Structure formats: C-alpha cells, structure tokens
Amino acid sequence: MFVELNNLLNTTPDTAEQGKLTLLCDAKTDGSFLVHHFLSFYLKANCKVCFVALIQSFSHYSIVGQKLGVSLTMARERGQLVFLEGLKSAVDIVFQAQKEPHPLQFLREANAGNLKPLFEFVREALKPVDSGEAQWTYPVLLVDDLSVLLSLGMGAVAVLDFIHYCRATVCWELKGNMVVLVHDSGDAEDEENDILLNGLSHQSHLILRAEGLATGFCRDVHGQLRILWRRPSQPTVHRDQSFTYQYKIQDKSVSFFAKGMSPAVL
Amino acid sequence: MTPSEGARAGTGRELEMLDSLLALGGLVLLRDSVEWEGRSLLKALVKKSALCGEQVHILGCEVSEEEFREGFDSDINNRLVYHDFFRDPLNWSKTEEAFPGGPLGALRAMCKRTDPVPVTIALDSLSWLLLRLPCTTLCQALHAVSHQDSCPGDSSSVGKVSVLGLLHEELHGPGPMGALSNLAQTEVTLGGTMGQASAHILCRRPRQCPTDQTQWFSILPDFSLDLQEGPSVESQPYSDPHIPPVDPTTHLTFNLHLSKKEREARDSLILPFQFSSEKQQALLRPRPGQATSHIFYEPDAYDDLDQEDPDDDLDI
C-alpha cells in the first residue's frame, strides 16, 4: 500500500471504515496502481479478500504485491485470499466440460442474461466460516476490472445487478468493503460503459479517478488523481468534497503532490 | 427586523419550498448527478410528508433500509412503510420473500387504494426502475399511481397522491427523460457551485403557465432544510491598487500602429480579386487584336477523328 495515498484518504489499515464501496476509474492512463494499493491495504488490515482478477495473472499481482510488502501466495495458502484468476478460468471453461456451475459460466452461454454464478462464487468465498473465533476482521471484494465484462458480452445492467447483489451481501450483510475498477472510455462513445460508470458512481462512497494529464505524457508527473467523497458518514464533513492531486509512480511507492508542485519543476 | 422575526421568516420560506414541492401532488422528479446527490432532498421531503400526517411509502431499491432510515428519529421512522427491494430485487435467492411482481408489482398495487388520506410514495430510485423496466410500462404505472386523485369516478374518496422519484440524470437518454418530464408536475434539478447546493424548481400547475425558480439550500443532519442566499458573486480583483498597471506594448520589436500616410495607402489598395468597374469595362470592351480565340491543332498520324467512337474501343 502507498502510505501517501493513505494520508490523502485519511485512513490506515486499522481504522478503515466498513460497509463502503470504493470506485476506481481511469481515463487516458492506467489506474491499476490503485488496485495494487487496495489489495495490499486490505491484506495488511487482516481482512478476508476475494479478488476477481480478470485482467492479469496471479503472478503479476504477486510480483507487485511483494514490492508492496505482501505475499499473495502465503495469503492464499492460509485462506485469507480467494483469487479467481479470470485468464486461466476462461480457458478451463471453454475447453473443458464443467459439471457444476462455474463463476464465468456466461462465457459458454450464448445468451447469458446475468452474472448470478459469479455472485454466488463471491458469496461462497466471503461467507463467514463457523470456526468459533473470528480469524479475519471483515470481508473485502476486489474486482479488476468491470469494463472487461462489458467487452465479454454482458450488458451494463447485468453488471450493475451483479454489483448490486455484491453490495447487498458484502457491504450490507457482512459489513465488508468493495473496491471495483472501471475504465472511462472518455471520448469514445461507449454508452454501455458510461451507464456502468455513472450507475456505479451514484452508488459509491468514494470515487478515485486517475486521469492522464491533459497536456500529454510527462516523465515526472504520470497523471492526476481526483478524490471525490460522496455520502460521508460524519455530518461535519462537507458533502461531496473533491480534491485533485498529481502523482508520480516509482518502483515501490507513489508520490503525490499538489497540482504544479512536482519536485521536478520546483 | 428582530432576529426572531428573521428566523420565523426563514422557516416560513423553508416551509414554502418543501410545501410547494409537495402541494401540487402528482409526480415530482428529483434529478441529481454524481456531484450533487439528491437522496438527502428526497429524505427531507419524506420527513416533511411524514410530519404532516400523510401516509408515506418507500420503494427502496438502491440503498438498504437501514441506510435510508438513518438520520430520521423514531417518530418519523414509525410512520414510514418501507418496501425493501434492495436485498433481493431479482429473486436470485429463490425464496418466496420477494414481493410477487417485484418493484413494479408493488407500485401497481398502490394504484388500488381507497383511503381518503393523502399519500406520498418515494421511489429510490426511479433510475433503478427505468434501467430495468421498459420505459412505457413504467410511465403507464407512474401515470396510474400519480393521477388516482383526478379520476372522474370517485375522486372525492381518494386523497392526494404525491410520487417522489429520484432520477440520476447521467444514466438515461433524452427519450426516457423527456417522457418522464412530460409526466411530471414538478421537476427539481439539483446543481450547485462553489460547495453550495441549488435546486432549480419547475412547476407545472394545471391551467397556468409553468413557473421556475432557483433556490440555494443545504440539508442539515436531521434532514431539515436550510435555505440560503447563494454564493457571493463579488470576486476580489487580484491587482494591488498601489502598483500601476504595466503597459505591455512598450519595448516591442515590431510596430503595432500605423501612421496616417500608411493608413491612407492601405485604404486605397485595390484587392486583386475584387470585381471593380474598371475590370468590368475591360472585359466588356475587348482590346483590339484579341477578337476571338483560335485553337490551332494538327492531327497526329494515329488520331482517328471518329465522332461516333472517340475512344476507339467499340467492337462493331
């Protein structure tokens, strides 16, 4: 996890709020550093994490996780991390006969209407185990990313329904958190993606938006991050506050600074 | 005006805004966006209706019942009839708990009332319904629910119905938005600037011109309304009055001004493609020695001046 980002969000692994949906979106840049941040953040917070990883392989996240101080392999072995490797599972479901419903069942079906099997996988992964003592603090669902589900043929409303059910189970029933990544197509007129992004924005408590700089690529400033708090729980915090910071991604950390205050230009 | 009079006037205006939104009845659209959310205003209206003694039904699809009831005291919470469609709206758990017919069935069931008590129905949210139901079906159901009190049959026995619909503007195209707009008696569009929220209220009273007004407000933690004057429009000029303004046109390496002679020369210039009278005369009276134009052509050895087959490719 990136300590500077924790400072900006005013949170630590021990004091994070529960029952919240965080939306990550990126426009004209790669926002996956935020996914790595939250993955390591919640593993360090001793949460049970279900990671639906549709974009990269397990080893990719594992290598980045090691740089951030968490071992995904060990987390998976001790049962803290349930990892759905989309790339590998997709091959299995297409080339092998499945006896029981598979979370990515919609890849086989021509007119898959909904993502109910995927939701049932998540619910099964995060349901509390009756082992007597509570081993993990609270459950967390991480999805990287939802836009690829649209590319695979699901409608925006079907993905919104999936997130709705996940919210009802993970955030409300189990008092856990959710972090999902959606790409913003920007100028490309992708109506389904816009419906998905706007629909999720209305349901989120926190929106982190990584944008490329309007002026183009820069070696010292990789982009800017907009932080929008919606529905804050404390009444003293102004509703719908928004902040913008610029950032530079380094090997093991990300440094944030106010706009125009990059150390390279000062 | 003493402070107490000012306070009374303030609450008078607050009641006026919420009253005006609820007084007309029918469909009230609350259009919000990601930056300016409308659920707090919806809850403020729900609280006002409950305090007025109306029957209040909530169709909760987007947030959990706990989250919706948060902030209301127990007096108001006891008056709310909550229909929960958040936990399992699509009946994925395959239990019989879900209301048969889903949210649409619940909405249609509210058409069959016979009470004289005025009723407020809050839809949280109308966008949720609009994304999953055909627009025409939803509009018909909304029309039936919100116009119960204007049916010619037993209009005296059914009380006034207000339907408050929370609509997220970015999610829908102009077609469905226009259809709902036409159905609505009142439309409230939420916006704001510089951290201050505003509501643009458009009322369509029957047999009168539609009225619109913009009201700046903020919602307190107990969901009562606090009306405000709006952000101050004066912005301080940043220039320091002690430093004289610098003239940027000094020390230029090129000339920005024209002298009188240069100006005259520029004005008397004839543009090359301008059709002036001299040019017209020159064209009408051709110069001698240029009567007609001739084309001199000597045919090559290979030329075949056959008018019927100039390309010489017909195979006749």
XYZ file of C-alpha atoms in Angstrom:
582
model
C 0.000 0.000 0.000
C 1.103 3.543 -0.599
C 1.460 5.459 2.634
C 0.985 8.827 0.940
C -2.320 7.699 -0.511
C -3.430 6.561 2.939
C -2.630 10.040 4.230
C -4.653 11.659 1.473
C -7.597 9.372 2.172
C -7.113 9.866 5.910
C -7.186 6.165 6.619
C -4.971 3.334 7.849
C -5.439 -0.441 7.710
C -6.538 -0.415 11.334
C -9.012 2.444 11.097
C -10.670 1.856 7.736
C -14.427 2.273 7.591
C -16.615 -0.694 6.827
C -19.557 -1.200 4.541
C -18.185 1.088 1.839
C -17.971 0.827 -1.928
C -14.915 2.455 -3.480
C -14.964 3.083 -7.212
C -11.673 3.335 -9.085
C -11.747 4.680 -12.581
C -9.064 5.671 -15.008
C -9.185 7.829 -18.089
C -6.352 8.006 -20.582
C -3.994 6.330 -18.174
C -3.508 3.101 -16.262
C -5.175 3.073 -12.886
C -4.077 -0.398 -11.862
C -1.674 1.037 -9.255
C -4.799 1.800 -7.221
C -5.849 -1.855 -7.389
C -2.446 -2.950 -6.096
C -2.710 -0.368 -3.325
C -6.070 -1.596 -2.080
C -5.100 -5.258 -2.391
C -2.088 -4.811 -0.148
C -4.009 -2.401 2.117
C -6.752 -4.871 2.906
C -4.378 -7.828 3.239
C -2.414 -5.826 5.798
C -5.689 -4.987 7.553
C -6.149 -8.729 8.099
C -9.306 -8.860 6.014
C -10.581 -11.812 4.077
C -10.178 -10.751 0.473
C -11.946 -12.161 -2.582
C -10.159 -10.906 -5.673
C -11.892 -11.339 -9.025
C -8.913 -10.744 -11.297
C -9.985 -10.738 -14.920
C -7.131 -8.773 -16.431
C -3.792 -10.080 -15.216
C -2.390 -13.353 -13.991
C -1.813 -14.279 -10.378
C 1.931 -13.993 -10.751
C 1.633 -10.395 -11.949
C -0.258 -9.305 -8.851
C 2.053 -11.419 -6.715
C 5.184 -9.714 -8.010
C 3.773 -6.247 -7.452
C 2.444 -7.334 -4.073
C 5.914 -8.370 -2.979
C 7.202 -4.891 -3.769
C 4.438 -3.515 -1.573
C 5.193 -5.908 1.262
C 2.502 -8.601 0.985
C 2.844 -12.171 -0.181
C -0.196 -13.241 -2.184
C 0.951 -16.854 -2.248
C 1.067 -17.080 1.520
C -2.229 -15.220 1.855
C -3.844 -17.689 -0.484
C -2.384 -20.663 1.345
C -3.637 -19.591 4.741
C -7.082 -18.885 3.366
C -7.008 -15.112 3.635
C -7.118 -14.560 -0.118
C -9.569 -16.189 -2.525
C -8.260 -15.494 -6.014
C -10.306 -16.018 -9.156
C -7.798 -15.948 -11.982
C -10.004 -14.982 -14.898
C -7.468 -15.663 -17.599
C -6.878 -19.257 -16.518
C -10.505 -19.985 -15.642
C -11.686 -18.738 -19.004
C -9.514 -21.271 -20.766
C -10.792 -24.035 -18.479
C -14.407 -23.238 -19.061
C -14.126 -23.057 -22.802
C -12.049 -26.186 -23.341
C -13.222 -28.476 -20.560
C -16.637 -29.759 -19.703
C -17.892 -28.346 -16.433
C -20.065 -30.395 -14.127
C -21.007 -27.690 -11.679
C -21.754 -24.053 -12.487
C -18.581 -22.068 -12.982
C -18.288 -18.413 -11.954
C -17.504 -17.442 -15.529
C -20.368 -19.534 -16.887
C -21.519 -16.665 -19.076
C -18.602 -17.299 -21.436
C -20.132 -20.581 -22.512
C -23.677 -19.436 -22.906
C -24.852 -17.601 -25.957
C -27.491 -15.532 -24.202
C -26.189 -15.283 -20.678
C -28.557 -12.848 -19.025
C -26.873 -12.353 -15.696
C -23.786 -12.859 -13.567
C -25.527 -14.885 -10.870
C -22.874 -17.690 -10.889
C -20.145 -15.115 -10.342
C -22.104 -13.567 -7.478
C -22.593 -16.980 -5.913
C -18.848 -17.604 -6.149
C -18.198 -14.318 -4.312
C -20.810 -15.047 -1.671
C -19.404 -18.507 -1.097
C -15.845 -17.176 -0.874
C -16.644 -14.483 1.680
C -19.252 -16.157 3.832
C -18.156 -16.309 7.446
C -16.721 -19.663 8.468
C -18.088 -21.127 11.671
C -14.717 -21.868 13.167
C -15.587 -20.377 16.530
C -13.195 -17.454 16.689
C -13.154 -14.674 14.118
C -9.942 -15.052 12.196
C -10.294 -12.161 9.792
C -11.587 -8.666 10.506
C -14.122 -8.199 7.697
C -14.569 -9.375 4.109
C -13.455 -7.377 1.099
C -14.316 -7.853 -2.579
C -11.913 -6.534 -5.194
C -12.715 -6.605 -8.917
C -10.190 -5.823 -11.678
C -11.950 -4.791 -13.774
C -15.623 -4.474 -14.666
C -15.221 -2.964 -18.127
C -13.894 -6.250 -19.438
C -17.230 -7.881 -18.560
C -18.871 -5.471 -20.986
C -16.372 -6.464 -23.640
C -17.186 -10.121 -22.992
C -20.808 -9.548 -23.869
C -22.590 -8.718 -20.641
C -24.927 -5.764 -20.655
C -24.337 -2.774 -18.385
C -27.500 -3.517 -16.402
C -26.375 -7.130 -15.829
C -23.061 -5.890 -14.403
C -24.918 -3.317 -12.282
C -27.161 -6.102 -10.968
C -24.087 -8.161 -10.053
C -22.593 -5.226 -8.159
C -25.985 -4.595 -6.522
C -26.126 -8.109 -5.147
C -22.478 -7.938 -4.084
C -23.206 -4.683 -2.262
C -26.214 -6.208 -0.526
C -24.160 -9.187 0.614
C -20.648 -7.834 1.171
C -21.300 -4.242 2.255
C -24.636 -4.508 3.993
C -24.970 -8.052 5.291
C -21.328 -8.828 6.068
C -20.284 -5.206 6.799
C -17.339 -5.527 4.449
C -15.918 -3.299 1.723
C -15.830 -3.390 -2.037
C -13.325 -1.919 -4.464
C -14.038 -2.084 -8.199
C -12.205 -0.672 -11.200
C -13.984 0.649 -14.294
C -12.261 2.241 -17.267
C -13.608 5.513 -18.550
C -13.721 5.456 -22.288
C -13.645 9.245 -22.428
C -14.234 10.474 -25.937
C -15.055 7.067 -27.394
C -18.825 6.857 -27.398
C -19.370 3.743 -25.343
C -22.877 4.135 -23.946
C -22.848 0.878 -22.009
C -19.606 1.809 -20.268
C -20.980 5.247 -19.433
C -24.114 3.750 -17.907
C -21.951 1.368 -15.867
C -19.592 4.100 -14.717
C -22.312 6.617 -13.841
C -24.510 3.993 -12.214
C -21.623 2.880 -10.001
C -20.637 6.475 -9.243
C -24.061 7.095 -7.751
C -23.718 4.056 -5.503
C -20.138 4.666 -4.341
C -18.964 6.241 -1.140
C -15.549 7.149 -2.516
C -14.500 7.704 -6.113
C -10.805 7.721 -7.070
C -10.270 8.843 -10.610
C -6.824 8.591 -12.204
C -6.511 10.779 -15.265
C -3.724 11.318 -17.693
C -2.507 14.892 -17.923
C -4.437 16.974 -20.432
C -1.175 18.162 -21.941
C 0.121 14.665 -22.625
C 2.798 12.356 -21.337
C 5.310 13.664 -18.840
C 8.303 11.913 -17.324
C 7.979 13.426 -13.861
C 4.218 13.622 -13.458
C 2.408 10.498 -14.517
C -1.114 11.736 -14.038
C -3.538 13.306 -11.658
C -5.826 11.713 -9.113
C -9.252 13.131 -8.298
C -10.715 12.072 -4.985
C -14.459 12.530 -4.528
C -16.127 11.652 -1.255
C -19.836 11.014 -1.572
C -22.083 10.231 1.362
C -19.589 10.783 4.126
C -20.675 9.240 7.390
C -19.592 12.131 9.605
C -22.053 15.004 9.352
C -19.324 17.576 9.929
C -17.519 16.710 6.722
C -18.876 18.711 3.798
C -20.838 16.541 1.497
C -19.339 15.771 -1.903
C -15.860 17.091 -1.357
C -13.441 16.717 -4.200
C -9.661 17.033 -4.260
C -7.144 16.744 -7.061
C -3.526 15.700 -6.716
C -0.825 14.836 -9.222
C 1.269 11.734 -8.814
C 4.406 10.002 -9.932
C 4.701 6.226 -9.816
C 8.032 4.923 -8.615
C 9.285 1.401 -8.177
C 7.825 0.696 -4.757
C 5.743 3.744 -3.996
C 3.699 6.524 -5.487
C 4.352 10.104 -4.519
C 1.529 12.628 -4.508
C 1.771 16.379 -4.662
C -0.479 19.353 -5.273
C -1.015 20.427 -8.857
C 2.027 22.122 -10.248
C 4.148 21.297 -7.217
C 6.075 18.356 -8.615
C 9.590 18.271 -7.180
C 10.896 18.158 -10.719
C 9.579 21.599 -11.572
C 10.065 23.399 -8.279
C -36.357 43.134 11.679
C -35.566 41.452 15.010
C -33.654 38.178 14.945
C -36.767 36.216 15.967
C -38.763 37.740 13.136
C -35.958 36.904 10.766
C -35.908 33.312 11.994
C -39.642 32.969 11.548
C -39.388 34.382 8.084
C -36.624 31.878 7.405
C -38.699 28.899 8.482
C -41.595 30.369 6.572
C -39.515 30.293 3.372
C -38.262 26.786 4.157
C -41.798 25.518 4.526
C -42.715 27.285 1.350
C -40.125 25.441 -0.703
C -40.969 21.967 0.613
C -44.670 22.803 0.616
C -44.583 23.949 -2.945
C -42.902 20.732 -3.973
C -45.480 18.580 -2.196
C -48.568 20.726 -2.628
C -49.264 20.027 -6.252
C -49.210 16.292 -5.878
C -48.593 14.113 -8.865
C -45.119 13.133 -9.962
C -42.172 15.105 -8.569
C -38.883 14.358 -10.301
C -35.680 14.921 -8.319
C -32.924 14.981 -10.917
C -29.474 14.643 -9.419
C -25.970 13.996 -10.651
C -22.812 12.404 -9.303
C -21.506 15.704 -7.913
C -24.836 16.847 -6.442
C -26.720 13.970 -4.951
C -30.460 14.092 -4.403
C -31.158 11.425 -1.810
C -30.864 13.920 1.059
C -33.535 16.148 -0.518
C -35.699 13.070 -1.047
C -35.341 12.224 2.634
C -36.125 15.818 3.593
C -39.361 15.648 1.578
C -40.190 12.265 3.101
C -39.689 13.710 6.578
C -41.900 16.697 5.757
C -44.691 14.427 4.449
C -44.485 12.182 7.491
C -44.677 15.173 9.844
C -47.770 16.415 8.000
C -49.536 13.192 8.825
C -49.525 11.705 5.339
C -49.096 8.028 4.645
C -45.552 7.541 3.364
C -44.489 4.531 1.316
C -40.867 3.992 0.318
C -39.900 1.737 -2.581
C -36.259 1.127 -1.650
C -34.174 -0.367 -4.440
C -30.805 1.364 -4.320
C -29.840 1.504 -0.672
C -30.565 -0.696 2.290
C -33.431 0.053 4.641
C -31.015 0.896 7.461
C -29.214 3.415 5.327
C -32.447 5.069 4.213
C -33.839 5.291 7.723
C -30.554 6.679 9.070
C -30.949 10.216 10.341
C -34.691 10.000 10.963
C -35.866 9.910 14.529
C -38.082 7.082 15.702
C -41.233 9.180 15.403
C -40.755 9.513 11.670
C -39.410 6.007 11.210
C -42.594 4.586 12.676
C -44.662 6.371 10.062
C -42.699 5.079 7.082
C -43.921 1.973 5.272
C -40.791 0.542 3.703
C -40.910 -1.868 0.775
C -37.458 -3.437 0.629
C -36.258 -4.298 -2.849
C -32.585 -3.913 -2.027
C -31.761 -7.313 -0.632
C -33.067 -9.479 -3.417
C -34.764 -7.488 -6.167
C -34.404 -10.104 -8.885
C -35.249 -13.105 -6.711
C -31.807 -14.694 -7.101
C -32.118 -16.363 -3.743
C -35.205 -18.184 -4.992
C -37.060 -17.736 -1.746
C -40.654 -16.634 -1.529
C -39.828 -13.487 0.417
C -39.717 -11.244 -2.598
C -42.883 -9.347 -3.392
C -44.512 -11.048 -6.377
C -44.078 -8.864 -9.390
C -41.060 -7.100 -7.952
C -40.968 -3.326 -7.567
C -43.369 -2.800 -10.476
C -45.935 -5.046 -8.834
C -45.614 -3.075 -5.605
C -46.052 0.198 -7.499
C -49.137 -1.078 -9.284
C -50.595 -2.355 -6.014
C -50.519 1.220 -4.740
C -52.939 2.181 -7.510
C -55.668 0.211 -5.853
C -56.083 2.382 -2.769
C -59.325 3.680 -1.446
C -58.215 5.808 1.527
C -59.033 9.468 1.800
C -55.648 10.052 3.491
C -53.086 11.839 1.313
C -50.221 9.574 0.366
C -46.601 10.177 -0.557
C -44.724 7.465 -2.424
C -40.937 7.825 -2.591
C -39.141 5.900 -5.335
C -35.486 5.292 -4.501
C -34.698 5.294 -7.173
C -36.672 5.913 -10.320
C -33.435 5.401 -12.268
C -33.157 1.873 -10.904
C -36.633 1.106 -12.212
C -36.057 2.842 -15.527
C -32.915 0.802 -16.252
C -34.678 -2.485 -15.710
C -38.235 -1.908 -16.899
C -39.454 -0.787 -20.305
C -39.983 2.955 -20.309
C -43.589 2.730 -21.486
C -44.573 0.248 -18.771
C -43.015 2.401 -16.094
C -44.613 5.585 -17.413
C -48.031 3.933 -17.502
C -47.645 2.715 -13.930
C -46.472 6.156 -12.772
C -49.375 7.860 -14.547
C -51.860 5.458 -12.974
C -50.412 5.960 -9.477
C -49.979 9.721 -9.579
C -53.316 10.529 -11.177
C -55.549 8.460 -8.933
C -56.941 11.563 -7.328
C -58.028 13.054 -10.614
C -60.080 10.087 -11.791
C -63.637 11.192 -12.594
C -65.216 8.247 -10.775
C -64.775 8.534 -7.031
C -62.456 11.499 -6.842
C -63.895 12.595 -3.540
C -62.869 9.497 -1.638
C -59.218 9.169 -2.720
C -56.683 11.519 -1.136
C -53.958 13.462 -2.903
C -51.064 11.349 -4.151
C -47.505 12.593 -4.473
C -44.906 10.402 -6.131
C -41.316 11.481 -5.474
C -38.917 9.945 -7.980
C -35.145 10.162 -7.583
C -33.642 10.256 -11.069
C -29.933 10.151 -11.903
C -29.561 12.350 -14.926
C -26.451 10.818 -16.454
C -27.906 7.353 -16.745
C -30.688 7.952 -19.220
C -31.020 9.221 -22.746
C -33.165 12.149 -23.847
C -36.116 9.907 -24.785
C -36.929 8.441 -21.373
C -36.025 11.703 -19.642
C -38.402 13.608 -21.883
C -41.192 11.100 -21.304
C -40.818 11.356 -17.524
C -40.545 15.131 -17.764
C -43.876 15.269 -19.537
C -45.495 13.125 -16.877
C -44.144 15.194 -14.015
C -45.983 18.044 -12.325
C -42.797 19.321 -10.695
C -39.164 18.895 -11.678
C -36.318 19.707 -9.338
C -32.858 19.750 -10.885
C -30.024 19.715 -8.379
C -26.838 21.545 -9.013
C -24.601 23.953 -7.289
C -21.417 25.926 -7.355
C -18.529 26.518 -5.009
C -19.742 23.976 -2.482
C -23.248 25.421 -2.303
C -26.164 23.273 -3.487
C -29.027 24.692 -5.505
C -32.360 23.393 -6.712
C -33.952 24.595 -9.918
C -37.675 24.011 -9.466
C -40.037 23.874 -12.425
C -43.735 23.642 -11.504
C -46.473 22.906 -13.960
C -49.726 23.969 -12.398
C -52.873 22.991 -14.274
C -54.279 25.802 -16.398
C -51.368 28.104 -15.545
C -48.025 28.924 -17.009
C -45.166 26.788 -15.702
C -43.130 28.630 -13.108
C -39.499 28.139 -12.343
C -37.236 29.380 -9.608
C -33.795 28.568 -8.296
C -33.288 28.111 -4.581
C -29.962 27.723 -2.759
C -30.153 25.380 0.195
C -28.330 22.966 2.407
C -29.643 19.922 4.201
C -28.962 19.605 7.901
C -28.047 16.268 9.512
C -31.618 15.785 10.726
C -32.903 16.253 7.158
C -34.493 19.601 7.659
C -33.852 22.239 5.053
C -31.769 25.347 5.498
C -32.371 27.942 2.777
C -29.524 30.177 1.799
C -28.887 33.295 -0.215
C -26.496 31.785 -2.660
C -22.776 32.187 -3.105
C -21.446 35.713 -3.008
C -20.846 36.866 -6.549
C -18.279 39.562 -5.874
C -14.766 38.326 -6.506
C -11.931 40.451 -5.247
C -9.816 41.933 -8.015
C -6.393 40.473 -7.666
C -4.460 43.539 -8.774
C -2.913 45.578 -6.000
C -4.059 49.219 -6.341
C -0.627 50.547 -5.305
C 1.205 49.069 -8.279
C 0.388 50.889 -11.543
C -0.706 48.610 -14.366
C 2.143 47.754 -16.713
C 1.681 48.624 -20.370
C 2.654 45.540 -22.315
C 3.036 47.363 -25.620
C 6.238 49.133 -24.600
C 9.568 47.743 -25.786
C 8.139 45.825 -28.731
C 10.357 44.903 -31.642
C 7.541 45.335 -34.183
C 5.162 48.121 -34.995
C 1.593 47.882 -33.711
C 0.395 51.270 -35.001
C 0.059 52.732 -38.492
C 0.969 56.298 -39.389
C -1.539 58.459 -41.307
C 0.206 58.026 -44.657
C 0.448 54.259 -44.199
C -3.232 54.108 -43.335
C -4.177 56.040 -46.481
C -2.010 53.822 -48.658
C -3.617 50.736 -47.131
C -7.141 52.018 -47.696
C -6.541 52.904 -51.349
C -5.186 49.458 -52.197
C -7.307 47.517 -54.649
C -7.616 43.877 -53.756
C -6.540 41.602 -56.606
C -9.776 39.624 -56.855
C -12.205 42.464 -56.349
C -14.572 42.986 -59.281
C -14.355 46.750 -59.761
C -15.923 48.817 -62.532
C -12.587 49.152 -64.386
C -12.264 45.434 -64.600
C -15.832 45.137 -65.801
C -15.220 47.640 -68.625
C -12.030 45.877 -69.636
C -13.887 42.616 -70.011
C -16.841 44.080 -71.890
C -14.773 46.001 -74.387
C -12.102 43.627 -75.561
C -8.830 45.096 -76.705
C -8.309 45.225 -80.487
C -6.342 42.292 -81.807
C -7.992 39.895 -79.465
C -11.386 39.456 -81.225
C -11.910 35.748 -80.952
C -9.638 32.972 -79.808
C -8.405 30.337 -82.182
C -7.233 26.859 -81.480
C -4.600 25.592 -83.898
C -4.397 21.787 -83.978
C -2.529 19.462 -86.290
C -3.784 15.882 -86.049
C -1.192 13.162 -85.359
C -0.748 10.115 -87.555
C -2.603 7.930 -85.028
C -5.559 10.189 -84.497
C -8.883 8.842 -85.583
C -11.413 11.628 -85.581
C -14.409 9.319 -85.452
C -17.133 11.150 -83.579
C -19.175 8.015 -83.052
C -16.350 6.105 -81.385
C -13.929 8.629 -79.934
C -12.184 6.113 -77.632
C -11.890 3.589 -80.370
C -12.931 0.719 -78.132
C -16.253 -0.380 -79.580
C -16.144 -3.705 -81.265
C -18.585 -3.251 -84.096
